[in-house]
Short mmCIF file of C-alpha atoms in Angstrom, two decimals:
data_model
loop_
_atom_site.label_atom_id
_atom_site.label_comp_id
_atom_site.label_asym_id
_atom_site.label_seq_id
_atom_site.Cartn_x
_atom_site.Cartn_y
_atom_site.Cartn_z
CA UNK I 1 100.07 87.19 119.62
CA UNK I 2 98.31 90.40 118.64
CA UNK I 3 96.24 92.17 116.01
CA UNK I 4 95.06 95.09 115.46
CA UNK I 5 93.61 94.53 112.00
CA UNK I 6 91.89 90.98 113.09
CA UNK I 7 88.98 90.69 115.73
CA UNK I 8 91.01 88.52 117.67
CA UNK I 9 94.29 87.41 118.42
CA UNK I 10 95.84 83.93 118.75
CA UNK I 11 98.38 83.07 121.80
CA UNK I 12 100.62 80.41 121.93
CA UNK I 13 102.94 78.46 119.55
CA UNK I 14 102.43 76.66 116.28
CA UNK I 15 99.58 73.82 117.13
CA UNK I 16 100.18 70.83 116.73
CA UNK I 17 98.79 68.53 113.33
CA UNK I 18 96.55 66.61 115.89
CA UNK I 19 93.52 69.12 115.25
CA UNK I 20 91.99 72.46 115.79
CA UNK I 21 92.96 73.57 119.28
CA UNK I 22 90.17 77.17 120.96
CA UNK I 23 93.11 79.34 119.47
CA UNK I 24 92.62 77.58 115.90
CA UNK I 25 88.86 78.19 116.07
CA UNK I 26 89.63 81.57 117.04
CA UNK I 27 91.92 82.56 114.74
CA UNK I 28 89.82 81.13 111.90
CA UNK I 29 86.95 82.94 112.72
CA UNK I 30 88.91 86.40 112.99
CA UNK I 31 90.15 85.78 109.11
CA UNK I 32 86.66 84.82 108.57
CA UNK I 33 84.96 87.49 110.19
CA UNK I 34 86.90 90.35 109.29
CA UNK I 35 87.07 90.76 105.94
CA UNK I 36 82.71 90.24 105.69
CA UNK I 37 82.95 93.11 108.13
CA UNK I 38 85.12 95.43 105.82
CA UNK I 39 83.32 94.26 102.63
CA UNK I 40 79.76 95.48 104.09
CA UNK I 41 81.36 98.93 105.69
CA UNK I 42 82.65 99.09 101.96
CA UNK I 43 79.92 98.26 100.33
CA UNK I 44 77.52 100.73 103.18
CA UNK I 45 80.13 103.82 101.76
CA UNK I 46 79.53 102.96 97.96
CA UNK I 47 75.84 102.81 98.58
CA UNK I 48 75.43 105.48 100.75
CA UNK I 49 78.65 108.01 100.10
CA UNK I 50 76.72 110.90 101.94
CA UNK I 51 76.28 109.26 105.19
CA UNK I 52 80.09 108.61 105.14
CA UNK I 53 81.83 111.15 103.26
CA UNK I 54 81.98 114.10 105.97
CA UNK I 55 83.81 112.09 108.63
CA UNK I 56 87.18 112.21 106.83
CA UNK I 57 88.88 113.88 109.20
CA UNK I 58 88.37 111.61 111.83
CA UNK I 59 90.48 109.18 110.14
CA UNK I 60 93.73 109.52 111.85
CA UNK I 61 91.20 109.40 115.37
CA UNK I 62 89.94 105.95 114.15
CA UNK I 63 93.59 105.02 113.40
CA UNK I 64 94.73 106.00 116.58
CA UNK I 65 92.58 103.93 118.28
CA UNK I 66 93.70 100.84 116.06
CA UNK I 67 97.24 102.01 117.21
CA UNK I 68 96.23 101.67 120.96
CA UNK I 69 94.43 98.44 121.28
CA UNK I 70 97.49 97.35 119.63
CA UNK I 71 100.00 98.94 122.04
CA UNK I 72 97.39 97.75 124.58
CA UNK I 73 97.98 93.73 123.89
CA UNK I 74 101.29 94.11 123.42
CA UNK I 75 104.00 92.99 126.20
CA UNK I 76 107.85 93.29 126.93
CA UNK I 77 108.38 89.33 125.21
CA UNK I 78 107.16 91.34 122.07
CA UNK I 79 110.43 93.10 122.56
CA UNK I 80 112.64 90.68 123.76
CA UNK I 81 111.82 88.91 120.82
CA UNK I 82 113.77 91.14 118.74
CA UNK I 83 117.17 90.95 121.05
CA UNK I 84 116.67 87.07 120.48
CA UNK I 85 117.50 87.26 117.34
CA UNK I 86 118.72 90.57 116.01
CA UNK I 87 120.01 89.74 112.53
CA UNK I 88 116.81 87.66 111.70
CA UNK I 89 114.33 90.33 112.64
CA UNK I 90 116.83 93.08 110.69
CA UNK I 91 116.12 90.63 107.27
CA UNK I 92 112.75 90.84 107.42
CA UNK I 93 112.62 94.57 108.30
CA UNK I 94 114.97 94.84 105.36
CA UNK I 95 113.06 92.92 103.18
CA UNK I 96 109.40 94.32 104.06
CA UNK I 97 110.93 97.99 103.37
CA UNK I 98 112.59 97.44 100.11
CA UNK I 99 110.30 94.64 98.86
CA UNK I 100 106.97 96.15 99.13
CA UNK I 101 107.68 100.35 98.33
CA UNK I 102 109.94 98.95 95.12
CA UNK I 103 107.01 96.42 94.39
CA UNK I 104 104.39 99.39 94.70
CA UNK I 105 106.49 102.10 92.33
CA UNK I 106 106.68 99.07 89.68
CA UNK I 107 103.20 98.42 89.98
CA UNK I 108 102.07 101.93 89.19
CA UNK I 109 104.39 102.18 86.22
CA UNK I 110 103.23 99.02 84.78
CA UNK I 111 99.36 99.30 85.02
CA UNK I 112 99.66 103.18 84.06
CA UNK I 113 98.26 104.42 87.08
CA UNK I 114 96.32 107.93 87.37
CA UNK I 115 99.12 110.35 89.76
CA UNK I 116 96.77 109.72 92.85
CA UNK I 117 96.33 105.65 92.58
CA UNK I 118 100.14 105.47 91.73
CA UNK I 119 100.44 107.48 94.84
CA UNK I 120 98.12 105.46 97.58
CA UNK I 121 100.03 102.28 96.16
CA UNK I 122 102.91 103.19 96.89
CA UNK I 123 102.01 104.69 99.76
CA UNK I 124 100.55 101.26 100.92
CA UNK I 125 104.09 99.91 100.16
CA UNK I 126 105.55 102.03 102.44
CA UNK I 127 103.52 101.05 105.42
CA UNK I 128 104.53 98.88 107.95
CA UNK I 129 103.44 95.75 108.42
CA UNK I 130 99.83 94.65 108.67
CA UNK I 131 99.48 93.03 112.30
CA UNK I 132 96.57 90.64 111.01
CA UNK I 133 99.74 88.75 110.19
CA UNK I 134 100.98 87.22 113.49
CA UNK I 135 97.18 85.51 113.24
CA UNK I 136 97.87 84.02 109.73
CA UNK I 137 101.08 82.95 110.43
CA UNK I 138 99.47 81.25 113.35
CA UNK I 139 97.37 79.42 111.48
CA UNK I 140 99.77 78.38 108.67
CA UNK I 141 102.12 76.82 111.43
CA UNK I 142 104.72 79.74 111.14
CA UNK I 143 107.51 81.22 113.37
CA UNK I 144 105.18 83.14 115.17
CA UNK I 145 107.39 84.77 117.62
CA UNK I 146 109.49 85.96 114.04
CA UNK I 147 106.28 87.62 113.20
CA UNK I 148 105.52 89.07 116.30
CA UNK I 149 108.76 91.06 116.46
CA UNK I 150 109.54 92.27 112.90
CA UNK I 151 105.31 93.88 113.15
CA UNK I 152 106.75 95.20 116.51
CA UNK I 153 109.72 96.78 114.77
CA UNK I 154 108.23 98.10 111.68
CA UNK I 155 105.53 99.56 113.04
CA UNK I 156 107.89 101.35 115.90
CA UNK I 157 110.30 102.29 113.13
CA UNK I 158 107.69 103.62 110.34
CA UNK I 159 107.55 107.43 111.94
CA UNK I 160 111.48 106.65 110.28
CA UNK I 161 110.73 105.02 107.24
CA UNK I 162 107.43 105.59 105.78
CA UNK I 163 107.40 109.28 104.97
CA UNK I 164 110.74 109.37 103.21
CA UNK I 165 110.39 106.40 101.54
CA UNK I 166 107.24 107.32 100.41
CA UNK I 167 108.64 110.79 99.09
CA UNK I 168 111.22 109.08 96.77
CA UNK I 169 108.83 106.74 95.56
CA UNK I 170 105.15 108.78 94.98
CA UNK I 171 106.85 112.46 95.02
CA UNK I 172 106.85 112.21 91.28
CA UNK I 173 103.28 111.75 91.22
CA UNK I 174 102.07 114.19 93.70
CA UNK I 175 103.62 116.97 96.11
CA UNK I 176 104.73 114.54 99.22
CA UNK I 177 105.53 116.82 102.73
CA UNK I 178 107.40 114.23 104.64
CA UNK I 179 107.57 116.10 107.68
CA UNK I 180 104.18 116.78 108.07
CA UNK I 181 103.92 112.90 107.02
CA UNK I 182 105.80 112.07 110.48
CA UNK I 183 104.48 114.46 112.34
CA UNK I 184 101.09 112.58 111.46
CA UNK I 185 102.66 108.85 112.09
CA UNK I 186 103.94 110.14 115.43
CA UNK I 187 100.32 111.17 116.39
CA UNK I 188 98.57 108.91 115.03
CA UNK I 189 100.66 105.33 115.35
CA UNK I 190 103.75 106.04 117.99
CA UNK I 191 102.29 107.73 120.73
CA UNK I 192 98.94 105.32 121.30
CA UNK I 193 101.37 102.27 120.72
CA UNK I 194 103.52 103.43 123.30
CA UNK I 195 100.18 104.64 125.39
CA UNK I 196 98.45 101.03 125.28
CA UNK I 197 102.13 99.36 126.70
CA UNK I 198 102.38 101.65 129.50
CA UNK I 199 98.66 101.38 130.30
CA UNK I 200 99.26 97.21 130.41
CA UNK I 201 102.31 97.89 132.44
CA UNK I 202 100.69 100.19 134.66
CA UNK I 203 97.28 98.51 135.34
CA UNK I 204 98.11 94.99 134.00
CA UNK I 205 95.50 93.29 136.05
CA UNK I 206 92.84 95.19 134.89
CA UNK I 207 93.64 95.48 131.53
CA UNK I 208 93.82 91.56 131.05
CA UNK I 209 89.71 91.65 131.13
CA UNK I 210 89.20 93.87 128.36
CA UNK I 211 91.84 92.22 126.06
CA UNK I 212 89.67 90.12 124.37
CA UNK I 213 87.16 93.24 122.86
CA UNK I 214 90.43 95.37 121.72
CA UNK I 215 90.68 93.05 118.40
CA UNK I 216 87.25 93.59 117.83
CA UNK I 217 87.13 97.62 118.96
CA UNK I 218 90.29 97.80 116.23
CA UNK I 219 87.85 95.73 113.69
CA UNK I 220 85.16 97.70 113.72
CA UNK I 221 87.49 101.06 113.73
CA UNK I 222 89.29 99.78 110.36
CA UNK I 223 85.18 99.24 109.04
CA UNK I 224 84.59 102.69 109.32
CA UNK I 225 87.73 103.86 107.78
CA UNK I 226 86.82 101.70 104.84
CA UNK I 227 83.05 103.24 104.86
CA UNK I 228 84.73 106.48 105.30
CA UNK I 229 87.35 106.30 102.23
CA UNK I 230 85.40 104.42 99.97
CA UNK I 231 82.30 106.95 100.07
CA UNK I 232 85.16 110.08 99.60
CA UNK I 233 85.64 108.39 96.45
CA UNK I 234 82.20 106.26 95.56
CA UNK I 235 82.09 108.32 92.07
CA UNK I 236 85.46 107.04 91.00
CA UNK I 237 85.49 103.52 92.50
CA UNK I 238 83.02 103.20 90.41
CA UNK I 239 84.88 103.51 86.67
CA UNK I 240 88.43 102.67 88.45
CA UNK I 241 87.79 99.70 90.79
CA UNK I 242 89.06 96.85 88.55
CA UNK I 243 92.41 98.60 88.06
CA UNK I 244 92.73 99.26 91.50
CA UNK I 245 91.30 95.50 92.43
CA UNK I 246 94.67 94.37 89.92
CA UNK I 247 97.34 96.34 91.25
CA UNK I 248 96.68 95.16 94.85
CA UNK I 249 96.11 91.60 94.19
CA UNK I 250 99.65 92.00 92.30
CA UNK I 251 101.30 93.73 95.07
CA UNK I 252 100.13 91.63 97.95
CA UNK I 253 100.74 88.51 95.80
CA UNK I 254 103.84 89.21 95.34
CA UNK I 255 104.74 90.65 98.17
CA UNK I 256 103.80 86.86 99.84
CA UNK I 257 106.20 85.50 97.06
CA UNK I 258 108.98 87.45 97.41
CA UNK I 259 109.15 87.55 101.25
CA UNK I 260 108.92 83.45 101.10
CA UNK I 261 111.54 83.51 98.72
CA UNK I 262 113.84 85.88 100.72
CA UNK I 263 113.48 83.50 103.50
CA UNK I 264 114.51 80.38 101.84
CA UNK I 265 117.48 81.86 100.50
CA UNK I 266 118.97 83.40 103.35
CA UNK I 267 118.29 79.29 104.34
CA UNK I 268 115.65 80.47 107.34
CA UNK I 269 113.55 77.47 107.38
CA UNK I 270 110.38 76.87 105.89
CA UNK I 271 108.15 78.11 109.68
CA UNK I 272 110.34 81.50 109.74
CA UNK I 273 110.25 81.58 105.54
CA UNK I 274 106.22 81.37 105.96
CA UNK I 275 106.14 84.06 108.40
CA UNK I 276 108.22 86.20 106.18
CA UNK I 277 105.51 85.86 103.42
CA UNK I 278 103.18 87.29 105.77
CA UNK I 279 105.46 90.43 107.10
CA UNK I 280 106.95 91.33 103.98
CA UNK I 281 103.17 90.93 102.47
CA UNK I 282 100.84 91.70 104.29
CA UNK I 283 100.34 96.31 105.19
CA UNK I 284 98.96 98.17 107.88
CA UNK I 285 96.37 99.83 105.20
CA UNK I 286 94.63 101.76 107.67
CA UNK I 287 98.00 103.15 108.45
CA UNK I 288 98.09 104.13 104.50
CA UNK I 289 94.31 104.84 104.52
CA UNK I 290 94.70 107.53 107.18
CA UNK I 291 97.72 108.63 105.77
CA UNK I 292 96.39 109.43 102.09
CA UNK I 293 93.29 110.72 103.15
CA UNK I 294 95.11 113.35 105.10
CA UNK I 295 98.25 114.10 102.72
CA UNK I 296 96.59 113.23 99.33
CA UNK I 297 93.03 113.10 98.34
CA UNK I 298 90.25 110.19 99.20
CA UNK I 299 91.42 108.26 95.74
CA UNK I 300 94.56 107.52 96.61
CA UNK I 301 93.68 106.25 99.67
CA UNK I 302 91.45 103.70 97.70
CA UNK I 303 94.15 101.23 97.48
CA UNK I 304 94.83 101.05 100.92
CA UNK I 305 90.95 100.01 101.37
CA UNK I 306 90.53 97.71 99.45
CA UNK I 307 94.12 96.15 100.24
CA UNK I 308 92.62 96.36 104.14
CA UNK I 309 89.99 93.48 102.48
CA UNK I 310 92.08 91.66 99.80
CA UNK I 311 95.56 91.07 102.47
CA UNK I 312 92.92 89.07 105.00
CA UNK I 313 91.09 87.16 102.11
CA UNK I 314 94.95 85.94 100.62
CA UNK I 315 96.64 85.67 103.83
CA UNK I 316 94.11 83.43 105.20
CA UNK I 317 94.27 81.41 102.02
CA UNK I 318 97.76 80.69 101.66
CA UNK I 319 98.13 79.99 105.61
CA UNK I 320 94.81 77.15 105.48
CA UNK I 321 97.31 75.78 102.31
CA UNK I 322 100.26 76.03 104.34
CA UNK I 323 98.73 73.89 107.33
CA UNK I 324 97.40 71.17 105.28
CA UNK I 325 100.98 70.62 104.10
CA UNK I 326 102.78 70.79 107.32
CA UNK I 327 99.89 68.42 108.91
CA UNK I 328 100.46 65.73 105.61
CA UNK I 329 103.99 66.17 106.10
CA UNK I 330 104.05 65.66 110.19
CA UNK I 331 101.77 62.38 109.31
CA UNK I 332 103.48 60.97 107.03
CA UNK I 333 106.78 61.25 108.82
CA UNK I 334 105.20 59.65 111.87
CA UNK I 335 103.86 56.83 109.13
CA UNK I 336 107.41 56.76 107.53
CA UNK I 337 108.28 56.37 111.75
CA UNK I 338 106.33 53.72 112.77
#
């Protein structure tokens, strides 16, 4: 298991209801430790906007770091994964790319959004999926191989499906140049993905000691993207946070819904059903940070910051619920048992 958006990465299957295994502890304190770390490098940019502001364009340098440490912990069973099962990994590639744009243009209309919020929320929408969610599923007893593979696919895909998706969505709102838009997710996602696998192929060996600080290296990276997009925007966070607090909470809550509901109708099981909560609703935002900072302006990348908090907070919520009802389940089936 990877992440690129956690500062570290569980491996393994579902553990068992006897108690926390290392990888529990571990994965608990990355959905722990994470989101304080973004919530101080947001709160350093509100306080302190001019120490911040000028590094904007080294956004999509930040990002592609993120992008590498993930390509970097990532390994061929990622991919075989996805020939495993084809037509499972297909529904919840399906369902994160209709699910979450659709969810972000309703959004926007409903709450009356200002052209450039509309536009970073949707834009978030478009994203692929957040990687922090092959931890949560982890830890809410999920299918985490499921997880694993539609991340893996989404993000390879996005270059695809992000930029056009994103023009028939937020091009009504503001001028959207698509193919400047891949251009960017080529650069900036693609290339150090497919950089970090063929460095782990290459020099697997030596790779397999640093592992354990690329979670962290990618935490710390999405912190100052936060800093960075929050203090382009301090003056305006200010008088428009609450709205902007609303529409993500409603998009990523949903989002969770609607991706657990997709996978209990299409009868998936309730471990692959929880990890299709998590893919359809949980975003790459520094993806969409990055990406509206560079084709927008610094408030419509807003969303996409504080979504980078809010996604860890609710994912690691609803996955500590989850696991308290699969472990009172598995006990008292071994009760019902004895």
């Amino acid at each position: 298991m990877r992440s690129s958006e956690t500062p570290t990465a569980a491996t393994g299957t579902a553990a068992s209801a006897a108690g926390p295994t290392p990888a529990d502890r571990a994965a608990r304190r990355a959905v722990t430790v994470f989101p304080v770390l973004v919530i101080a490098a947001g709160v350093a940019g509100l306080l302190l906007p001019g120490t911040f502001a000028g590094y904007g364009p080294d956004v999509p340098y930040l990002l592609g770091v993120i992008m590498f440490c993930m390509g970097l912990t990532m390994s061929l069973e990622d991919f075989k994964g996805v020939a495993r099962r084809p037509w499972v990994v297909l529904l919840g590639l399906v369902a994160h790319y209709v699910i979450m744009p659709g969810l972000g243009w309703l959004i926007a209309h409903v709450l009356h959004l200002s052209p450039a919020l509309a536009a970073g929320v949707i834009l978030v929408g478009c994203a692929p999926s957040g990687t922090s969610s092959n931890v949560v599923t982890y830890l809410a007893r999920g299918d985490v191989a499921l997880s694993v593979s539609v991340a893996t696919v989404s993000t390879v895909l996005a270059p695809l499906l992000t930029p056009p998706l994103t023009l028939l969505l937020a091009g009504q709102y503001l001028p959207v140049d698509a193919g400047s838009m891949v251009t960017d997710i080529l650069k900036t996602v693609l290339l150090p993905v497919i950089a970090g696998v063929v460095v782990r192929l290459v020099a697997g060996r030596y790779t397999g000691r640093v592992l354990g600080a690329m979670p962290w290296l990618s935490s710390l990276a999405i912190a100052a993207i936060v800093a960075v997009v929050v203090a382009g925007s301090a003056d305006a966070l200010k008088s428009a946070a609450l709205t902007v607090f609303l529409a993500v909470v409603l998009h990523n809550g949903c989002g969770l819904a609607l991706g657990y509901g997709c996978g209990r109708l299409t009868r998936l099981g309730r471990p692959a059903s929880w990890a299709m909560a998590f893919e359809v609703g949980m975003q790459n935002s520094g993806l969409a940070a990055s990406l509206a900072t560079a084709h927008f302006s610094p408030l419509a990348a807003l969303p996409a910051a504080v979504f980078s908090v809010w996604h860890n907070i609710s994912g690691a919520l609803v996955a500590a619920w989850m696991a308290r009802r699969t472990t009172r389940q598995t006990r008292e089936a071994h009760a019902a048992g004895a």
